[in-house]
Coordinates of C-alpha atoms and ligand atoms in Angstrom, one line a residue:
M22 CA -40.3 22.7 -17.9
N23 CA -38.1 21.8 -20.7
R24 CA -35.5 24.0 -22.3
R25 CA -37.8 25.2 -25.1
E26 CA -40.6 26.1 -22.8
F27 CA -38.2 27.9 -20.5
L28 CA -36.7 29.9 -23.4
S29 CA -40.1 31.0 -24.5
K30 CA -40.9 32.2 -21.0
V31 CA -37.8 34.1 -20.3
S32 CA -39.0 37.6 -20.0
K33 CA -37.3 40.8 -20.7
A34 CA -37.4 41.7 -17.1
A35 CA -35.5 38.6 -16.1
I36 CA -32.8 39.4 -18.6
L37 CA -32.5 42.9 -17.3
T38 CA -32.2 41.6 -13.7
S39 CA -29.4 39.3 -14.8
L40 CA -27.6 42.1 -16.6
S41 CA -27.8 44.3 -13.6
Q42 CA -26.6 41.5 -11.4
L43 CA -23.7 41.1 -13.8
S44 CA -22.6 44.7 -13.8
C45 CA -22.8 44.5 -10.1
I46 CA -20.5 41.5 -10.2
S47 CA -18.0 43.1 -12.5
S48 CA -17.8 46.3 -10.6
K49 CA -17.3 44.6 -7.3
I50 CA -14.7 42.1 -8.1
D51 CA -11.0 42.6 -8.4
R52 CA -9.9 40.6 -11.4
P53 CA -10.1 37.0 -10.2
N54 CA -7.3 34.6 -10.9
I55 CA -8.2 32.0 -13.5
V56 CA -7.0 28.4 -13.3
L57 CA -8.0 26.1 -16.1
V58 CA -7.0 22.5 -15.6
Y59 CA -7.5 20.9 -19.0
T60 CA -7.2 17.1 -19.0
D61 CA -6.6 15.1 -22.2
D62 CA -9.1 12.5 -23.4
L63 CA -11.0 12.3 -20.1
G64 CA -14.5 11.1 -20.7
Y65 CA -17.8 12.3 -19.4
G66 CA -18.1 9.2 -17.1
D67 CA -14.4 9.0 -16.1
V68 CA -14.5 10.8 -12.7
S69 CA -16.5 9.9 -9.6
C70 CA -18.5 13.1 -9.6
Y71 CA -19.9 12.1 -13.0
G72 CA -20.8 8.6 -11.9
A73 CA -17.5 6.6 -12.0
H74 CA -17.3 4.1 -9.2
R75 CA -14.3 2.0 -10.0
V76 CA -12.1 5.1 -9.8
Q77 CA -12.3 7.7 -7.0
T78 CA -11.4 11.3 -7.8
P79 CA -11.8 13.1 -4.4
N80 CA -10.1 16.4 -5.5
I81 CA -12.1 16.7 -8.7
D82 CA -15.2 15.8 -6.7
R83 CA -14.3 18.6 -4.3
L84 CA -14.5 21.1 -7.2
A85 CA -18.0 19.7 -8.0
R86 CA -19.1 20.0 -4.4
E87 CA -17.8 23.5 -3.9
G88 CA -18.6 24.7 -7.4
I89 CA -20.9 24.1 -10.3
R90 CA -21.1 20.7 -12.1
F91 CA -22.1 21.3 -15.7
T92 CA -23.9 18.5 -17.5
S93 CA -24.1 20.0 -21.0
A94 CA -20.7 21.5 -21.5
Y95 CA -18.7 20.8 -24.6
S96 CA -15.3 21.0 -26.1
T97 CA -15.6 22.3 -29.7
A98 CA -14.0 19.2 -31.2
A99 CA -13.5 15.5 -30.5
T100 CA -9.7 15.8 -30.9
C101 CA -7.1 17.8 -29.2
T102 CA -5.7 20.4 -31.6
P103 CA -9.0 22.0 -32.8
S104 CA -10.4 22.0 -29.2
R105 CA -7.3 23.9 -28.0
Y106 CA -7.3 26.2 -30.9
S107 CA -10.9 27.2 -30.2
L108 CA -10.3 27.6 -26.5
L109 CA -7.5 30.1 -27.0
T110 CA -9.0 32.0 -30.0
G111 CA -12.7 32.0 -29.4
E112 CA -13.1 30.7 -33.0
Y113 CA -14.3 27.3 -34.2
A114 CA -11.2 25.6 -35.5
W115 CA -12.9 24.2 -38.7
R116 CA -12.9 27.8 -40.0
R117 CA -9.2 27.5 -40.4
Q118 CA -7.3 25.0 -42.6
G119 CA -4.6 22.9 -40.9
T120 CA -6.3 22.7 -37.5
G121 CA -6.7 18.9 -37.4
I122 CA -4.5 16.8 -35.1
A123 CA -1.2 18.5 -35.5
P124 CA 1.9 16.5 -36.5
G125 CA 4.8 16.5 -34.1
D126 CA 6.8 19.0 -36.2
A127 CA 3.9 21.4 -37.0
S128 CA 4.6 25.1 -37.1
L129 CA 2.5 27.4 -35.0
I130 CA -1.1 27.1 -36.0
I131 CA -2.5 30.2 -34.3
P132 CA -1.5 33.4 -36.3
T133 CA 0.5 35.7 -34.1
D134 CA -1.7 38.7 -34.9
K135 CA -4.9 36.9 -33.9
A136 CA -6.9 37.9 -30.8
T137 CA -6.3 35.3 -28.1
L138 CA -7.5 34.7 -24.6
P139 CA -4.1 35.1 -22.9
R140 CA -3.4 38.3 -24.8
M141 CA -6.7 39.8 -23.9
L142 CA -6.0 38.9 -20.2
H143 CA -2.4 40.1 -20.4
R144 CA -3.7 43.5 -21.5
A145 CA -6.0 43.6 -18.5
G146 CA -3.0 43.1 -16.2
Y147 CA -2.9 39.3 -16.0
T148 CA 0.2 37.2 -16.0
S149 CA -0.4 34.1 -17.9
A150 CA 1.2 30.7 -18.4
V151 CA 0.6 27.5 -20.4
I152 CA 2.0 24.5 -18.6
G153 CA 1.7 21.1 -20.1
K154 CA 0.4 19.9 -23.5
W155 CA 0.5 22.4 -26.3
H156 CA -0.2 20.6 -29.6
L157 CA -0.7 23.8 -31.5
G158 CA 2.7 23.8 -33.3
L159 CA 5.9 25.8 -32.8
G160 CA 7.9 28.1 -35.0
H161 CA 7.7 29.0 -38.7
G162 CA 8.2 26.1 -41.0
K163 CA 9.8 23.2 -39.2
P164 CA 10.6 23.9 -35.6
D165 CA 14.3 24.3 -34.8
W166 CA 14.6 22.0 -31.8
N167 CA 18.2 23.1 -31.2
G168 CA 17.6 26.8 -31.5
E169 CA 14.8 29.4 -30.9
L170 CA 11.4 27.8 -30.9
S171 CA 9.5 30.9 -32.0
P172 CA 6.8 31.9 -32.6
G173 CA 5.0 29.9 -30.0
P174 CA 2.8 30.6 -26.9
L175 CA 4.8 33.7 -25.9
E176 CA 4.0 35.2 -29.4
I177 CA 0.3 34.7 -29.0
G178 CA 0.1 36.3 -25.6
F179 CA 1.3 34.0 -22.8
D180 CA 4.0 35.3 -20.5
Y181 CA 5.5 31.9 -19.7
C182 CA 5.3 28.4 -21.1
F183 CA 6.6 25.0 -20.1
L184 CA 5.4 22.5 -22.7
I185 CA 5.0 19.0 -24.0
P186 CA 5.3 20.3 -27.6
A187 CA 2.8 18.0 -29.2
T188 CA 1.6 14.8 -27.5
G189 CA 3.2 12.2 -25.2
D190 CA 3.1 9.7 -28.0
R191 CA 5.0 11.9 -30.5
V192 CA 8.7 12.8 -30.7
P193 CA 10.5 14.9 -29.7
C194 CA 10.1 13.6 -26.1
V195 CA 11.4 16.8 -24.5
Y196 CA 10.0 19.8 -22.6
V197 CA 10.1 23.3 -24.1
E198 CA 10.5 26.2 -21.7
N199 CA 9.8 29.5 -23.3
H200 CA 11.8 29.5 -26.5
R201 CA 14.1 26.5 -25.9
V202 CA 14.2 22.8 -25.3
A203 CA 14.7 22.6 -21.5
G204 CA 17.9 21.0 -20.3
L205 CA 19.4 20.5 -23.8
D206 CA 23.1 19.9 -24.1
P207 CA 24.3 21.7 -27.2
A208 CA 27.0 19.0 -27.6
D209 CA 24.2 16.5 -28.1
P210 CA 21.7 18.1 -30.5
I211 CA 18.3 16.7 -31.4
T212 CA 17.4 15.3 -34.7
V213 CA 13.7 14.7 -35.4
S214 CA 12.2 12.9 -38.4
F215 CA 8.7 12.0 -39.3
A216 CA 9.7 11.0 -42.8
G217 CA 11.6 7.8 -42.0
P218 CA 13.9 6.0 -39.5
L219 CA 17.2 7.5 -38.3
A220 CA 20.2 5.3 -38.6
G221 CA 21.3 3.5 -35.4
V222 CA 18.2 4.4 -33.4
P223 CA 16.2 1.5 -32.1
T224 CA 12.5 1.4 -32.9
G225 CA 9.7 -0.6 -31.3
R226 CA 9.3 -2.4 -34.6
N227 CA 12.8 -3.7 -34.5
F228 CA 13.4 -4.1 -30.8
P229 CA 10.1 -5.0 -29.2
E230 CA 11.9 -6.7 -26.4
Q231 CA 13.1 -3.2 -25.2
L232 CA 9.5 -2.0 -24.6
K233 CA 7.7 -1.5 -21.3
V234 CA 4.4 -1.6 -23.2
G235 CA 3.4 -3.0 -26.6
A236 CA 2.2 -0.6 -29.3
D237 CA 0.5 -0.7 -32.7
D238 CA 2.5 0.1 -35.9
Q239 CA 1.9 3.8 -35.9
H240 CA 3.3 4.0 -32.4
S241 CA 6.3 1.8 -33.1
D242 CA 9.0 4.3 -34.1
T243 CA 11.8 5.5 -31.9
I244 CA 11.9 4.1 -28.4
V245 CA 12.3 6.7 -25.6
N246 CA 12.2 5.6 -22.0
G247 CA 11.2 2.1 -23.0
I248 CA 8.2 3.4 -25.0
S249 CA 7.9 3.5 -28.7
R250 CA 6.5 6.7 -30.2
I251 CA 5.1 8.3 -33.4
G252 CA 8.2 9.6 -35.2
Y253 CA 11.9 9.3 -35.0
M254 CA 14.4 11.2 -32.8
K255 CA 18.0 11.0 -31.9
G256 CA 20.2 13.0 -29.5
G257 CA 19.0 15.4 -26.8
E258 CA 19.5 12.6 -24.2
S259 CA 19.8 15.0 -21.2
A260 CA 16.5 16.8 -22.2
R261 CA 14.4 13.7 -22.6
W262 CA 11.4 13.4 -20.3
V263 CA 10.7 10.4 -18.1
D264 CA 7.0 9.6 -18.6
E265 CA 6.6 8.4 -15.0
D266 CA 7.7 11.8 -13.7
M267 CA 5.7 14.0 -16.0
A268 CA 2.8 14.7 -13.7
D269 CA 5.2 15.7 -10.9
V270 CA 7.3 17.9 -13.2
L271 CA 4.3 19.7 -14.7
T272 CA 2.5 20.1 -11.4
E273 CA 5.7 21.6 -9.8
K274 CA 5.9 24.1 -12.6
A275 CA 2.3 25.0 -12.2
R276 CA 2.6 25.4 -8.4
S277 CA 5.7 27.6 -8.7
F278 CA 4.0 29.8 -11.3
I279 CA 1.1 30.4 -8.9
E280 CA 3.5 31.1 -6.0
K281 CA 5.5 33.6 -8.1
N282 CA 2.5 35.4 -9.3
R283 CA 0.4 35.3 -6.1
T284 CA 0.2 39.1 -5.9
T285 CA -1.0 39.8 -9.5
P286 CA -4.0 38.4 -11.2
F287 CA -2.9 35.3 -13.1
F288 CA -4.2 33.0 -15.7
L289 CA -2.9 29.5 -15.5
Y290 CA -3.7 27.1 -18.4
F291 CA -2.6 23.8 -16.9
A292 CA -2.9 21.3 -19.7
L293 CA -2.3 17.8 -18.2
H294 CA -0.8 15.0 -20.2
D295 CA -3.1 12.6 -18.4
I296 CA -5.0 10.6 -19.5
H297 CA -3.7 10.5 -23.0
V298 CA -1.5 7.7 -24.3
P299 CA 1.1 6.5 -23.4
R300 CA -0.4 6.1 -19.9
V301 CA 2.6 5.6 -17.7
P302 CA 1.7 7.0 -14.2
H303 CA 4.2 7.4 -11.5
P304 CA 4.8 4.1 -9.5
R305 CA 2.9 5.5 -6.5
F306 CA -0.3 5.5 -8.6
V307 CA 0.2 2.1 -10.2
G308 CA -2.4 -0.3 -8.9
T309 CA -4.5 2.4 -7.2
T310 CA -7.4 1.2 -9.4
D311 CA -8.1 -2.3 -10.8
M312 CA -8.4 -0.8 -14.3
G313 CA -4.8 -0.7 -15.2
A314 CA -2.8 2.3 -16.5
R315 CA -5.8 4.2 -17.7
G316 CA -7.6 4.1 -14.3
D317 CA -4.3 4.9 -12.5
A318 CA -3.7 7.9 -14.8
I319 CA -7.1 9.2 -13.8
V320 CA -6.0 9.0 -10.1
Q321 CA -2.8 10.8 -11.0
A322 CA -4.8 13.6 -12.8
D323 CA -6.9 13.9 -9.6
W324 CA -3.7 14.2 -7.6
C325 CA -2.6 17.1 -9.9
V326 CA -5.9 18.9 -9.2
G327 CA -5.4 18.3 -5.5
E328 CA -1.9 19.9 -5.5
I329 CA -3.2 23.0 -7.3
L330 CA -6.1 23.3 -4.8
R331 CA -3.7 22.9 -1.9
T332 CA -1.4 25.6 -3.3
L333 CA -4.3 28.0 -3.7
D334 CA -5.5 27.2 -0.1
T335 CA -2.0 27.6 1.3
L336 CA -1.5 31.0 -0.4
N337 CA -5.0 32.2 0.6
L338 CA -5.9 32.6 -3.1
A339 CA -8.8 30.2 -3.4
E340 CA -11.5 32.6 -2.6
N341 CA -11.0 34.9 -5.6
T342 CA -9.8 32.2 -8.1
I343 CA -12.0 30.9 -10.8
F344 CA -11.0 27.2 -11.0
I345 CA -12.2 25.4 -14.1
F346 CA -11.7 21.8 -14.8
S347 CA -12.5 20.1 -18.1
S348 CA -11.3 17.9 -20.9
D349 CA -10.3 18.5 -24.5
N350 CA -12.3 15.6 -26.0
G351 CA -14.0 12.4 -25.1
P352 CA -12.5 9.1 -24.0
V353 CA -10.8 6.3 -25.9
L354 CA -9.5 3.0 -24.5
N355 CA -7.2 1.7 -27.2
D356 CA -5.3 4.7 -28.7
G357 CA -2.3 2.7 -29.9
Y358 CA -0.7 1.1 -26.8
M359 CA -1.5 -2.3 -25.2
D360 CA -1.8 -1.0 -21.7
Q361 CA -4.7 -3.1 -20.6
A362 CA -7.2 -0.3 -20.9
V363 CA -9.6 -2.5 -22.9
E364 CA -9.1 -5.7 -21.0
R365 CA -9.6 -4.2 -17.6
V366 CA -12.3 -1.7 -18.2
G367 CA -15.0 -4.1 -16.8
D368 CA -18.2 -2.2 -16.0
H369 CA -16.6 1.2 -16.0
Q370 CA -18.5 3.6 -18.3
Q371 CA -15.9 6.0 -19.6
T372 CA -18.6 7.8 -21.7
G373 CA -21.2 7.8 -18.9
P374 CA -24.6 7.5 -20.6
L375 CA -23.3 9.0 -23.9
R376 CA -22.7 7.3 -27.2
G377 CA -19.4 7.4 -29.2
G378 CA -16.1 8.6 -27.8
K379 CA -13.0 10.5 -28.8
Y380 CA -13.0 11.3 -32.6
S381 CA -16.8 10.7 -32.8
S382 CA -19.7 12.9 -33.9
F383 CA -21.8 11.3 -31.1
E384 CA -22.1 13.2 -27.8
A385 CA -19.2 11.4 -26.1
G386 CA -16.8 13.0 -28.5
T387 CA -17.3 16.5 -27.2
R388 CA -19.6 16.5 -24.1
V389 CA -17.1 16.5 -21.3
P390 CA -16.9 17.0 -17.6
F391 CA -16.8 20.7 -16.8
L392 CA -16.6 22.1 -13.2
L393 CA -16.3 25.7 -12.1
R394 CA -15.5 26.8 -8.6
W395 CA -15.2 30.4 -7.5
P396 CA -15.9 30.7 -3.8
A397 CA -16.2 34.5 -3.8
K398 CA -19.1 34.6 -6.3
V399 CA -20.5 31.2 -7.1
E400 CA -23.0 29.1 -5.1
P401 CA -22.4 25.4 -5.4
G402 CA -24.8 23.5 -7.6
E403 CA -25.5 21.8 -10.8
S404 CA -26.3 23.2 -14.2
S405 CA -27.6 21.9 -17.5
A406 CA -26.9 25.2 -19.3
L407 CA -25.5 24.7 -22.8
I408 CA -21.9 26.0 -22.9
S409 CA -18.9 25.5 -25.1
Q410 CA -15.2 25.9 -24.2
V411 CA -15.0 28.4 -27.0
D412 CA -17.1 30.7 -24.8
L413 CA -14.5 31.2 -22.2
F414 CA -13.1 34.0 -24.3
A415 CA -16.2 36.1 -24.3
A416 CA -17.1 35.3 -20.7
C417 CA -13.6 36.4 -19.6
A418 CA -14.0 39.6 -21.7
T419 CA -17.1 40.5 -19.7
L420 CA -15.3 39.7 -16.5
I421 CA -12.6 42.2 -17.3
N422 CA -14.9 44.8 -18.9
H423 CA -13.5 44.3 -22.4
S424 CA -15.8 44.7 -25.3
L425 CA -15.0 42.3 -28.1
K426 CA -14.3 43.8 -31.5
P427 CA -16.1 42.2 -34.4
E428 CA -13.0 40.3 -35.5
E429 CA -12.3 39.0 -32.0
A430 CA -13.5 35.5 -30.9
P431 CA -16.2 35.2 -33.5
D432 CA -17.8 32.1 -32.1
S433 CA -17.5 32.9 -28.5
I434 CA -20.8 33.6 -26.7
D435 CA -20.8 35.4 -23.4
V436 CA -22.1 32.8 -21.1
L437 CA -20.7 34.3 -17.9
L438 CA -24.0 34.3 -16.2
A439 CA -24.4 30.6 -16.9
L440 CA -20.9 29.9 -15.7
I441 CA -21.6 31.5 -12.4
G442 CA -24.9 29.7 -12.0
Q443 CA -27.2 32.7 -12.6
D444 CA -28.5 31.5 -16.0
K445 CA -29.7 28.0 -16.4
I446 CA -29.9 28.1 -20.2
G447 CA -26.6 29.2 -21.7
R448 CA -26.2 29.3 -25.4
A449 CA -29.0 28.5 -27.8
H450 CA -26.8 26.3 -30.0
L451 CA -23.3 25.1 -30.6
V452 CA -21.3 23.3 -33.3
Q453 CA -19.4 20.0 -32.6
E454 CA -16.5 18.9 -34.8
A455 CA -15.6 15.2 -35.1
A456 CA -12.2 13.9 -36.3
G457 CA -12.0 14.6 -40.0
G458 CA -13.8 17.9 -39.6
F459 CA -17.4 16.5 -39.7
L460 CA -19.9 18.9 -38.1
S461 CA -22.9 18.4 -35.9
L462 CA -25.2 21.0 -34.3
R463 CA -26.9 21.1 -30.9
L464 CA -30.0 23.3 -30.6
N465 CA -32.4 23.0 -27.7
Q466 CA -33.1 19.4 -27.1
W467 CA -31.9 18.5 -30.6
K468 CA -28.6 17.1 -31.9
Y469 CA -28.2 17.1 -35.7
I470 CA -25.4 15.2 -37.3
A471 CA -24.7 16.2 -40.9
P472 CA -24.5 13.3 -43.4
S473 CA -21.1 12.0 -44.3
K474 CA -19.6 9.0 -46.0
G475 CA -17.2 6.7 -44.2
A476 CA -17.1 3.8 -41.7
K477 CA -19.7 3.9 -38.9
Y478 CA -17.4 2.0 -36.6
N479 CA -13.7 2.3 -35.9
A480 CA -12.9 -1.2 -34.9
T481 CA -9.3 -0.5 -33.7
K482 CA -10.5 2.2 -31.4
G483 CA -13.7 0.4 -30.6
I484 CA -15.7 3.7 -31.2
E485 CA -18.7 4.5 -33.2
T486 CA -17.8 7.4 -35.5
G487 CA -21.3 8.8 -35.8
R488 CA -21.0 8.9 -39.6
D489 CA -24.0 8.1 -41.8
T490 CA -24.9 9.1 -45.3
D491 CA -28.4 10.0 -44.0
P492 CA -29.0 13.0 -41.8
Q493 CA -29.3 12.1 -38.1
L494 CA -31.4 13.8 -35.5
Y495 CA -31.6 12.9 -31.9
D496 CA -33.6 14.3 -29.0
V497 CA -30.8 14.3 -26.5
E498 CA -33.1 15.4 -23.7
K499 CA -35.2 12.3 -23.9
D500 CA -32.6 10.1 -25.6
I501 CA -29.2 11.1 -24.2
G502 CA -27.6 7.9 -25.7
E503 CA -28.6 8.9 -29.2
R504 CA -30.3 5.6 -29.9
E505 CA -33.2 6.7 -32.0
N506 CA -32.7 8.7 -35.2
V507 CA -35.9 10.8 -35.5
A508 CA -34.9 12.8 -38.6
A509 CA -37.5 11.2 -40.8
E510 CA -40.3 12.2 -38.3
N511 CA -39.1 15.8 -38.0
P512 CA -38.1 17.0 -41.4
H513 CA -38.7 20.7 -40.5
V514 CA -36.3 20.4 -37.6
V515 CA -33.7 18.8 -39.8
R516 CA -34.2 21.6 -42.4
Q517 CA -33.9 24.3 -39.9
M518 CA -30.8 22.9 -38.3
Q519 CA -29.2 22.4 -41.7
Q520 CA -29.9 26.0 -42.5
L521 CA -28.6 27.2 -39.2
L522 CA -25.4 25.2 -39.6
E523 CA -25.0 26.8 -43.0
D524 CA -25.4 30.2 -41.5
I525 CA -22.8 29.5 -38.9
R526 CA -20.4 28.3 -41.5
Q527 CA -20.8 31.7 -43.2
K528 CA -20.5 33.9 -40.1
G529 CA -19.4 33.6 -36.5
E530 CA -21.9 32.4 -33.9
R531 CA -21.8 35.9 -32.3
F532 CA -23.3 37.3 -35.6
V533 CA -25.9 34.6 -36.2
K534 CA -29.4 35.4 -35.0
H535 CA -29.8 33.2 -31.9
Q536 CA -32.6 30.7 -32.8
S537 CA -34.2 29.1 -29.8
H538 CA -37.3 28.0 -31.6
I539 CA -38.0 25.4 -34.1
D540 CA -40.4 26.8 -36.7
A541 CA -42.9 24.1 -37.4
N542 CA -43.8 25.6 -40.7
M543 CA -40.4 25.7 -42.2
Ligands
NG6_4 C1 -3.7 10.1 -33.6 C2 -2.9 9.0 -32.9 C3 -3.4 8.8 -31.5 C4 -3.3 10.2 -30.7 C5 -4.1 11.2 -31.6 C6 -4.0 12.6 -31.0 C7 -2.4 7.2 -34.6 C8 -2.9 6.0 -35.2 N1 -3.1 7.7 -33.6 O1 -3.2 10.3 -34.9 O2 -2.6 7.9 -30.8 O3 -2.0 10.6 -30.6 O4 -3.5 11.3 -32.9 O5 -4.8 12.6 -29.8 O6 -1.3 7.7 -34.9 S1 -5.2 14.1 -29.4 O7 -6.0 13.8 -28.1 O8 -4.0 14.8 -29.1 O9 -6.1 14.6 -30.4
CA5 CA1 -7.1 14.8 -26.5

């Protein structure tokens, strides 16, 4: 039975049974801990439980074995900032200006009075932390790297943060702990510039012989730890991170947060740097694959997952902890550094069977690995339910018995039953955002890509953008690789999807009538 037939057969009785099961679930559970390990740029085919064979990811695979492996789960966007914005607010990022890839000196993008997932959980008694990559801006105006970095995560509801402020490839290359740059010596203040070079500071452009890894022009500004970055910085020597130690530093912070908060319900948003560029894994992971730094960074990410699993086991917390593993967008091999990712990829399929990649409108931009383990409630298995990361907000609301107000999380659908394996359908539809804000829509077996101008292929990244001046329609159930555009044969489907996308632009997904049928007469 395909998705459409199934939907038409779902009876009222079945829905009622699910609802009563759910109320039974929420009455019996004591608020479970929630751990979200969010990898960066990890593709659908990059881990062994999704088909990779040139890299082994035993810890991530353990989550798949002991939990549910989702095959139709999506980030809301094909780049980092908008995906993270949606995850934390329950709102599609394209509704808000300024949510594209954030510059290294962006101010906080999430308004402090907005409903957020950590704030909702905080009100329900959770202690929450974001550890790792932030990339949602800090402060009002330009961040004051030598002073109070506020507002930031703590002003949108987190209780603790330890951050890579933007990305590993952007300055300033320092960690931020709560409101301050960690380990900063006031006698050696930080200067940051994205406008132009700083006098006396070597860049990759001028001193290529100082580099551990070659880079393209955009990544050829200030050299920190032998790696040139986007942007210029000076000072702050004692606070600078060492890329090779980043996974260890972040994992230790995550472990200690869990240990400290073992007796209260906690929400840990652990946003790994891996496998974003620059890929500079610790020497103990170098050479663990034959794919170069990108493969070795996947092994390192798997190690991070293993450490968190081990911590939960040791503290006897695993049983009532919801452990979610996913990625913020799809994969890219060449994202600015000459780290052999392209040369050594061989037959590894970072996108699995999907077309496109990071930045793209095609499926590989946003369809990502998604695993959920919750030993107390969830039977292991596999699910093709359609879910989006924007849904975690509404699902968590149900979990803690919070009813969403109309202005809260407008695009978040309560897919809790799908997440725990009791509903195989999930959402009826979802919107996908490619780099540049181009939108696509999934509905049943269909994927509609709205027409747009621009290059179809990004030669530097080696990725098909998915752009076309004609509408594109793919039947991703029969044609997961989006090879055959069937828009011309199905004009009524295209019309209906255009209309639905327009409706969703006007109002949040929660307020749009869920359409699970294509009307042949439209
Ligand atoms: C791009 C960078 C890329 C990466 C990306 C953000 C250039 C040419 N490319 O602008 O290297 O940093 O931003 O990636 O500057 S993301 O995963 O955080 O969205
Ligand atoms: Ca990313």
